[in-house]
CSV table of C-alpha atoms and ligand atoms in Angstrom, one decimal:
chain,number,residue,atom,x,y,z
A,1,UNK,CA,-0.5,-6.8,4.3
A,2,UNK,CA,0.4,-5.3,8.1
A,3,UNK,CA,2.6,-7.8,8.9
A,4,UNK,CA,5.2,-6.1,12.0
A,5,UNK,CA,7.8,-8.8,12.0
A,6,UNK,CA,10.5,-8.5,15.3
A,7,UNK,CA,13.9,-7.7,13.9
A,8,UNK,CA,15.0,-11.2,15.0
A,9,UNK,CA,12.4,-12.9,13.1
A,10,UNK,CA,14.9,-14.9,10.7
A,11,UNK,CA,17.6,-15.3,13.3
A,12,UNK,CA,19.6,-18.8,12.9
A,13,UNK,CA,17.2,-19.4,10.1
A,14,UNK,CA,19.2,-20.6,7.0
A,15,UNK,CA,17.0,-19.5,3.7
A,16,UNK,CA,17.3,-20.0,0.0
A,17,UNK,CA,16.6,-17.7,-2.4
A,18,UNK,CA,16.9,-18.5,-6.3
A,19,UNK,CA,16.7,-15.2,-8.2
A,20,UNK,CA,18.6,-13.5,-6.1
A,21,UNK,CA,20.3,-10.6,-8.1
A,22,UNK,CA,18.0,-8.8,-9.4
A,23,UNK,CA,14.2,-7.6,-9.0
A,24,UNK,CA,12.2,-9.2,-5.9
A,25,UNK,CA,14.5,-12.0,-5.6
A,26,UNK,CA,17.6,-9.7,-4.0
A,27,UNK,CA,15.2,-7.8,-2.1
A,28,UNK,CA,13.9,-10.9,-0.3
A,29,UNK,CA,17.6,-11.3,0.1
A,30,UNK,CA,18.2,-8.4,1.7
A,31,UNK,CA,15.3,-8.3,3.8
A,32,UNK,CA,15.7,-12.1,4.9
A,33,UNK,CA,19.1,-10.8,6.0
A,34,UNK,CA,18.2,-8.0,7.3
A,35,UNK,CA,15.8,-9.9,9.9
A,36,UNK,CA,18.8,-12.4,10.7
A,37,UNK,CA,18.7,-15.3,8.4
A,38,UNK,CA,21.7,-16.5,6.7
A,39,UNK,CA,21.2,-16.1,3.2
A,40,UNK,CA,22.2,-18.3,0.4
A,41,UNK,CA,22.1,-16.3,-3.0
A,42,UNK,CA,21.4,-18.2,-6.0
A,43,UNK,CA,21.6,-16.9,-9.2
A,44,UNK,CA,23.6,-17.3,-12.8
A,45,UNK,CA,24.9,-13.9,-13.2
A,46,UNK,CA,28.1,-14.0,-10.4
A,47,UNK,CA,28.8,-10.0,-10.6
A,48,UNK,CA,25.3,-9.3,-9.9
A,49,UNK,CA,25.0,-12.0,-6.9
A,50,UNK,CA,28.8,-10.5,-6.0
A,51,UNK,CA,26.9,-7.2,-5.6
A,52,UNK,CA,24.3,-8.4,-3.5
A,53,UNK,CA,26.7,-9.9,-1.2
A,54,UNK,CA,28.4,-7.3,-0.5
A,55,UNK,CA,25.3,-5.7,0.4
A,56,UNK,CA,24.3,-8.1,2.6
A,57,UNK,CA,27.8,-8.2,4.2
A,58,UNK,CA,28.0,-4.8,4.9
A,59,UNK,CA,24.7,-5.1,7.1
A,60,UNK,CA,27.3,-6.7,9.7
A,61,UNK,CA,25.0,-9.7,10.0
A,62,UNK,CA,25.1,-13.7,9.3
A,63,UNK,CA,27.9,-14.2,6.2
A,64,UNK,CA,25.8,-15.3,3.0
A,65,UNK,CA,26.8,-17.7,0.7
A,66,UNK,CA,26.6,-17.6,-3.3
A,67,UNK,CA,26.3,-19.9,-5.7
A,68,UNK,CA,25.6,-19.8,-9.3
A,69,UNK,CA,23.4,-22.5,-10.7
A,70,UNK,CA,21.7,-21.3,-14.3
A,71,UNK,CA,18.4,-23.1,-14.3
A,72,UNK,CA,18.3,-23.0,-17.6
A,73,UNK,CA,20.3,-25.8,-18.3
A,74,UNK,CA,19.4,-26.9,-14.6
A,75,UNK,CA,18.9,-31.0,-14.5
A,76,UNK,CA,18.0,-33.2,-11.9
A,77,UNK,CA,22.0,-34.4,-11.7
A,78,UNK,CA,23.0,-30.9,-11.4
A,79,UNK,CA,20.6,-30.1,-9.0
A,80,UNK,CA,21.4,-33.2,-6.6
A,81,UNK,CA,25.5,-32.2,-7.1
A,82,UNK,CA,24.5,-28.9,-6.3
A,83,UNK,CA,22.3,-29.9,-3.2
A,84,UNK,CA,24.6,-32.1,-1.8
A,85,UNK,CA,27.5,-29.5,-1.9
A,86,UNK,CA,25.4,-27.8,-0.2
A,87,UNK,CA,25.1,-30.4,2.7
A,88,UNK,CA,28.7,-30.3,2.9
A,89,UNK,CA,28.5,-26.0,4.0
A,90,UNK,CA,25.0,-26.1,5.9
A,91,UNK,CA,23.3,-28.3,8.1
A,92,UNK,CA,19.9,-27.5,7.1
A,93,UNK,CA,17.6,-25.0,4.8
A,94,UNK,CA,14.5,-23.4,6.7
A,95,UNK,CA,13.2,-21.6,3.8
A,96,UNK,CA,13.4,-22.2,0.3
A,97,UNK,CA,11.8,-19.4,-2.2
A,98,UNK,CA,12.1,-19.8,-5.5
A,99,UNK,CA,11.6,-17.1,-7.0
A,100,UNK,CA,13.5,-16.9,-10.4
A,101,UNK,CA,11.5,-16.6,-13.6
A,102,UNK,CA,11.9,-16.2,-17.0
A,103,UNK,CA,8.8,-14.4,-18.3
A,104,UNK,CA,9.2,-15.4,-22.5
A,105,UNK,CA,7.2,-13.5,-25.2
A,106,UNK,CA,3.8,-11.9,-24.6
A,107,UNK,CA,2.2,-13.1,-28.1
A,108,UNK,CA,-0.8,-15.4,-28.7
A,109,UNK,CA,0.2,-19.0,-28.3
A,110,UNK,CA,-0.6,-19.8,-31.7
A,111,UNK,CA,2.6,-17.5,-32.8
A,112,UNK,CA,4.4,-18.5,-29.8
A,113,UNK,CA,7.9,-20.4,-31.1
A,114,UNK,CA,8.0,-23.8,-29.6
A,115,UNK,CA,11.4,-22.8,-28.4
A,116,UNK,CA,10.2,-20.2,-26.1
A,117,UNK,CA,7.3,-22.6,-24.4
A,118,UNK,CA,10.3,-24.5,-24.0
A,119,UNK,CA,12.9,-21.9,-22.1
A,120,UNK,CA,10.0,-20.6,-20.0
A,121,UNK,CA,9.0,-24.6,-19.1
A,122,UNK,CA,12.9,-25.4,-18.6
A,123,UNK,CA,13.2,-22.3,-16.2
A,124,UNK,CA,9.8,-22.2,-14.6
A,125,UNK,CA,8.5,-26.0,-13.9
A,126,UNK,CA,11.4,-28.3,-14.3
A,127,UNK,CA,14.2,-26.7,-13.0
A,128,UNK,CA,11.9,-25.5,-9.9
A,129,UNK,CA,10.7,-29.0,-9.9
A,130,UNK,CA,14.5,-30.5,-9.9
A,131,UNK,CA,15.5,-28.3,-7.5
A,132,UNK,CA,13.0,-29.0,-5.0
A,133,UNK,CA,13.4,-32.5,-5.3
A,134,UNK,CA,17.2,-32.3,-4.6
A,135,UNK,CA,16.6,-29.8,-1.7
A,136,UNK,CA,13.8,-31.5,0.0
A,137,UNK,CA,16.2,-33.8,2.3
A,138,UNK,CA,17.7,-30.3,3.7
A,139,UNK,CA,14.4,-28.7,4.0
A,140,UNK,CA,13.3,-31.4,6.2
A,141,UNK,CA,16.5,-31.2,8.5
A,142,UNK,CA,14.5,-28.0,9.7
A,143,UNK,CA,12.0,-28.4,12.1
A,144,UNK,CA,9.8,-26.0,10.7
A,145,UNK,CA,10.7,-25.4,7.1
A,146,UNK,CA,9.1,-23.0,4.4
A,147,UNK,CA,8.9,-24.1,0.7
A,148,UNK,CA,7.5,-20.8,-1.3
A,149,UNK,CA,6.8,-20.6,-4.8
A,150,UNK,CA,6.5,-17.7,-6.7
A,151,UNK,CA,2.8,-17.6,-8.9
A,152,UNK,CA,1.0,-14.6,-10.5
A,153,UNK,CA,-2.5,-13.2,-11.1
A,154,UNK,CA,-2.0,-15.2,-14.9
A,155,UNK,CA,-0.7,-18.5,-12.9
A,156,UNK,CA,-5.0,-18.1,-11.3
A,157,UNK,CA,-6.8,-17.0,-14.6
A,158,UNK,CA,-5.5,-16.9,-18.0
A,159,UNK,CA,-5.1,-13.8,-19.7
A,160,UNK,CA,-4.6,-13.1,-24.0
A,161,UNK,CA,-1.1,-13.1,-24.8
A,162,UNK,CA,0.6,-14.8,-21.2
A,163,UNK,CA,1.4,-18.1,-23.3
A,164,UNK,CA,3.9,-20.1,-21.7
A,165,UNK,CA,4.3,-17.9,-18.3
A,166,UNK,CA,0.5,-17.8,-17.5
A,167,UNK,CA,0.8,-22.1,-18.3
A,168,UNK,CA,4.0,-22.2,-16.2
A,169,UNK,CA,2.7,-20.7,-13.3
A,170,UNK,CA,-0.8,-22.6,-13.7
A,171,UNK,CA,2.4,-25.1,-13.5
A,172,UNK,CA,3.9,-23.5,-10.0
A,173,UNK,CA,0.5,-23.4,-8.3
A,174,UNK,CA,0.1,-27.2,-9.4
A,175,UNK,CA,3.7,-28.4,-7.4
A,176,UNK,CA,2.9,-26.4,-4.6
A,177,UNK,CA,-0.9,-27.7,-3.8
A,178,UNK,CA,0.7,-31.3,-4.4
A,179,UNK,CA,3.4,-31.0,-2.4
A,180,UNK,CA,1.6,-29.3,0.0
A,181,UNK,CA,-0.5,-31.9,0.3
A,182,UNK,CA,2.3,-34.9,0.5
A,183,UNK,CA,4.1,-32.7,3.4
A,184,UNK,CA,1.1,-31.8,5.5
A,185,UNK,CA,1.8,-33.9,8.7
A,186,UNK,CA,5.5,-33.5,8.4
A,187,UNK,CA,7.8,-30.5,9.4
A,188,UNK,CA,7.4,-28.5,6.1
A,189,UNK,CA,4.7,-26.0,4.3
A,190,UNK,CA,4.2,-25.1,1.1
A,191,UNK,CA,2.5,-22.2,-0.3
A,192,UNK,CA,2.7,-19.7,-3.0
A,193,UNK,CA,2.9,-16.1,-3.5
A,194,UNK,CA,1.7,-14.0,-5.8
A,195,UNK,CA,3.6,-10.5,-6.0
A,196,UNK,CA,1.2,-8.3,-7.9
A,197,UNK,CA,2.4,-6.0,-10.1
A,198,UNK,CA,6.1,-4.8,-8.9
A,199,UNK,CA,8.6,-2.3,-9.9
A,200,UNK,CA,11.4,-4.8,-11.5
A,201,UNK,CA,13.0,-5.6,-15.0
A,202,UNK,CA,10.4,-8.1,-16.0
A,203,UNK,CA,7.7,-6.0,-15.3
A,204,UNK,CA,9.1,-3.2,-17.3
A,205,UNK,CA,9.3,-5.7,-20.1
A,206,UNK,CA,5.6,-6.9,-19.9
A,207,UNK,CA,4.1,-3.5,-20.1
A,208,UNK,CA,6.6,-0.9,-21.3
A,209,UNK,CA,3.9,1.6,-21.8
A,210,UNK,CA,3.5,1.6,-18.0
A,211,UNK,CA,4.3,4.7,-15.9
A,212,UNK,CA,6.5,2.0,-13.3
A,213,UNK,CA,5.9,5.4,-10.7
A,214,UNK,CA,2.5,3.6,-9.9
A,215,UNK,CA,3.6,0.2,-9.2
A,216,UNK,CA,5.0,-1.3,-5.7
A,217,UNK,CA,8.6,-1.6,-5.7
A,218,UNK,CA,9.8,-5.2,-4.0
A,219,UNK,CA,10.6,-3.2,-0.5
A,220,UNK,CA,6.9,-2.6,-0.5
A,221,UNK,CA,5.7,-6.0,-0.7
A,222,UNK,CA,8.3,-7.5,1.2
A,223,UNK,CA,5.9,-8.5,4.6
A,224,UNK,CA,4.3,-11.4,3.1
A,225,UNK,CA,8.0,-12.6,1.9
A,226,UNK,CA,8.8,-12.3,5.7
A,227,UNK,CA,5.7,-14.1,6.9
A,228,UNK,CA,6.1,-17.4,5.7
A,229,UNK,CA,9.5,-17.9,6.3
A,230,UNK,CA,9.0,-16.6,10.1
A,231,UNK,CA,7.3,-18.8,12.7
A,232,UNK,CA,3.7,-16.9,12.4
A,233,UNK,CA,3.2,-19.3,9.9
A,234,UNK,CA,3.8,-22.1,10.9
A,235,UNK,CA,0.4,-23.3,10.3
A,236,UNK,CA,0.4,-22.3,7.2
A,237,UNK,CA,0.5,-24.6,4.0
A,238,UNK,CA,-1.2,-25.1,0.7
A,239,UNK,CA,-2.0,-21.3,0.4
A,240,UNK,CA,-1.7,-19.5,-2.3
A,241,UNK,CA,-1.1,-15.5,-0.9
A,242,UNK,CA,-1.6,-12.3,-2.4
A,243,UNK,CA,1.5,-9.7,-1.9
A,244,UNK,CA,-0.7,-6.9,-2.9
A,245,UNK,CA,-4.2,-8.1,-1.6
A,246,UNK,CA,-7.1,-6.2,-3.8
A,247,UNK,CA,-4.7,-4.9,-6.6
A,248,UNK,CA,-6.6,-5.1,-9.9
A,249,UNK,CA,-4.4,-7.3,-12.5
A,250,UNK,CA,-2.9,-5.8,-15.6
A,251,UNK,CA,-1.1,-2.3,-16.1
A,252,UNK,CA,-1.1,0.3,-13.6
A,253,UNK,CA,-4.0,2.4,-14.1
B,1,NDP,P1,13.4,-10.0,-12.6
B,1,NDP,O1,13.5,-10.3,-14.1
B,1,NDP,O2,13.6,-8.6,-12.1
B,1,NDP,O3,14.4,-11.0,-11.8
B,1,NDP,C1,14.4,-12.3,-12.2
B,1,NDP,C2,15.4,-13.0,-11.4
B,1,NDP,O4,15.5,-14.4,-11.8
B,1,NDP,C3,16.8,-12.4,-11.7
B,1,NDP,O5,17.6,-12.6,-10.5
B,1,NDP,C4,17.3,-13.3,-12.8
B,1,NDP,O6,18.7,-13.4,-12.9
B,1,NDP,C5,16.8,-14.7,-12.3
B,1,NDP,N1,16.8,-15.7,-13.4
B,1,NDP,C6,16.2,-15.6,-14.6
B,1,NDP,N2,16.5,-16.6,-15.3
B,1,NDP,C7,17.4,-17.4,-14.6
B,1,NDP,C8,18.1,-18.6,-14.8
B,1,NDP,N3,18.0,-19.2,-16.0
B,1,NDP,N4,18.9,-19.1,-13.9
B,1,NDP,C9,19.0,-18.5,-12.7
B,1,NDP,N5,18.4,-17.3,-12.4
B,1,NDP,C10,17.6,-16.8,-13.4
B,1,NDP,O7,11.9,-10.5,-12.2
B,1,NDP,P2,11.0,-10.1,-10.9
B,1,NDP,O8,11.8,-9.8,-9.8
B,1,NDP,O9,10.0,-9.2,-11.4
B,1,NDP,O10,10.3,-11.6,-10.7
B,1,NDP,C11,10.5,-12.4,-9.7
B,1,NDP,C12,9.4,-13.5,-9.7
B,1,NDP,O11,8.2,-12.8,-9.5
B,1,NDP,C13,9.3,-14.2,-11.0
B,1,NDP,O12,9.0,-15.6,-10.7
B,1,NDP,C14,8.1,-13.6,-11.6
B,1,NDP,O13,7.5,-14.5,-12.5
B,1,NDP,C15,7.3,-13.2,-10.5
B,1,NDP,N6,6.3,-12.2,-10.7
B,1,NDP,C16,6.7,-10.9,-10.9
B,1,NDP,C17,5.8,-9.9,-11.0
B,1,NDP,C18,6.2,-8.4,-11.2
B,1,NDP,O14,5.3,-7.6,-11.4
B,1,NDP,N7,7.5,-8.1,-11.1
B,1,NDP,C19,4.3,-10.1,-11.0
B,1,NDP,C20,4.0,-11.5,-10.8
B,1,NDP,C21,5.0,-12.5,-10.7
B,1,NDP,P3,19.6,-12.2,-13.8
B,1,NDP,O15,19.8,-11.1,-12.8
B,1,NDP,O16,20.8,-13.0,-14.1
B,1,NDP,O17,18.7,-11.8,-14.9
């Protein structure tokens, strides 16, 4: 995508991102900040997040805020105690992305423990779900807020082997058509994004054979990440985007 944001793209803007210490999830970080949003880092590792905040701190720009929330033991009360602690620190969210993910085993889902399906479901669907519905109130204090969901090519079309992520992600587009749907003539859109293959830790887990030299890293497919949380899209909802528009899925060739 040639997307050529203005520096102050995100300024005042007060965005969410779950994920946010590792992988695509701190770079959005980063870049959000970067553009002049005030960043609030969720994550469940606290020396990672740590990390990214001092990163963003030293860009000299709006103070972040961390918080650690581990989604997978994430309920519906723990979300709404987290949200509305939350309320007490910030007046509004104008962008939420959830981006955290667990990605579970690549085998056949007739081998697939039961236990896995359910971590990946726990991480993926419900506590995104939970989440959403505790943040929603904030999100509509914005007058133009951005709910973005994090998909993938096996979240579109099934592939051998993607078990409980492909189904979670089926999952992800699901909440963010309906939703997107529910919201239409209000102050909020919805839409998804599909990274492509990127340079991060899960990746490198899906296909260790791959040469990682040949994949985007997240800086690279950070304008669509910027896009819908500026004001270009505004119009936007119930889309589900490509980050790497035309890229082939599966390894690296
Ligand atoms: P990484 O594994 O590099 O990062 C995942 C992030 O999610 C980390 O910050 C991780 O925290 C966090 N996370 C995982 N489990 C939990 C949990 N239980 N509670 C809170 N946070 C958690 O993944 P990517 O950056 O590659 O992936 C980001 C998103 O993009 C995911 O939704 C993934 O499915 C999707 N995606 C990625 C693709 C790729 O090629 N990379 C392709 C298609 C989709 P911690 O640092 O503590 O591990």
């Amino acid at each position: 995508m040639h997307y050529q944001p203005k520096s102050d793209l995100l300024n005042h803007r007060i965005i969410l991102v779950t994920g946010a210490s590792d992988g695509i999830g701190r770079e959005a970080a980063l870049t959000y900040a970067r553009y002049g949003a005030q960043v609030i880092l969720l994550g469940r590792n606290a020396e990672k997040l740590q990390r990214v905040d001092d990163e963003i701190r030293a860009l000299g720009k709006a103070t972040p805020l961390v918080r650690i929330l581990d989604l997978a033991a994430a309920t519906p009360e723990s979300c709404h105690q987290f949200a509305s602690e939350l309320a007490q620190q910030v007046p509004r969210l104008d962008g939420v992305l959830h981006n955290a993910g667990l990605l579970g085993e690549i085998v056949p889902l007739a081998d697939l423990s039961p236990e896995v399906w359910q971590q990946v479901m726990r991480v993926n669907v419900d506590a995104i779900f939970f989440l959403t519905q505790a943040l929603l109130p904030l999100l509509l204090n914005s007058d133009a807020g951005s709910l973005v969901f994090t998909s993938s090519s096996v979240g579109r079309v099934g592939r051998f082997g993607w078990g409980a992520y492909a189904v979670s992600k089926f999952a992800t587009e699901g909440m963010m058509q309906v939703l997107a749907e529910e919201y239409k003539n209000r102050n909020l859109r919805v839409n998804c994004i599909n990274p492509g293959g990127t340079r991060t830790k899960m990746r490198a887990s899906a296909f260790p054979e791959e040469d990682a030299g040949k994949l985007k890293t997240p800086a690279e497919i950070m304008p669509i990440y910027l896009y819908l949380m500026g004001d270009d899209s505004r119009r936007k909802t119930g889309i589900s985007f490509d980050a790497q528009p035309g890229r082939k899925p599966g390894p690296a060739e």
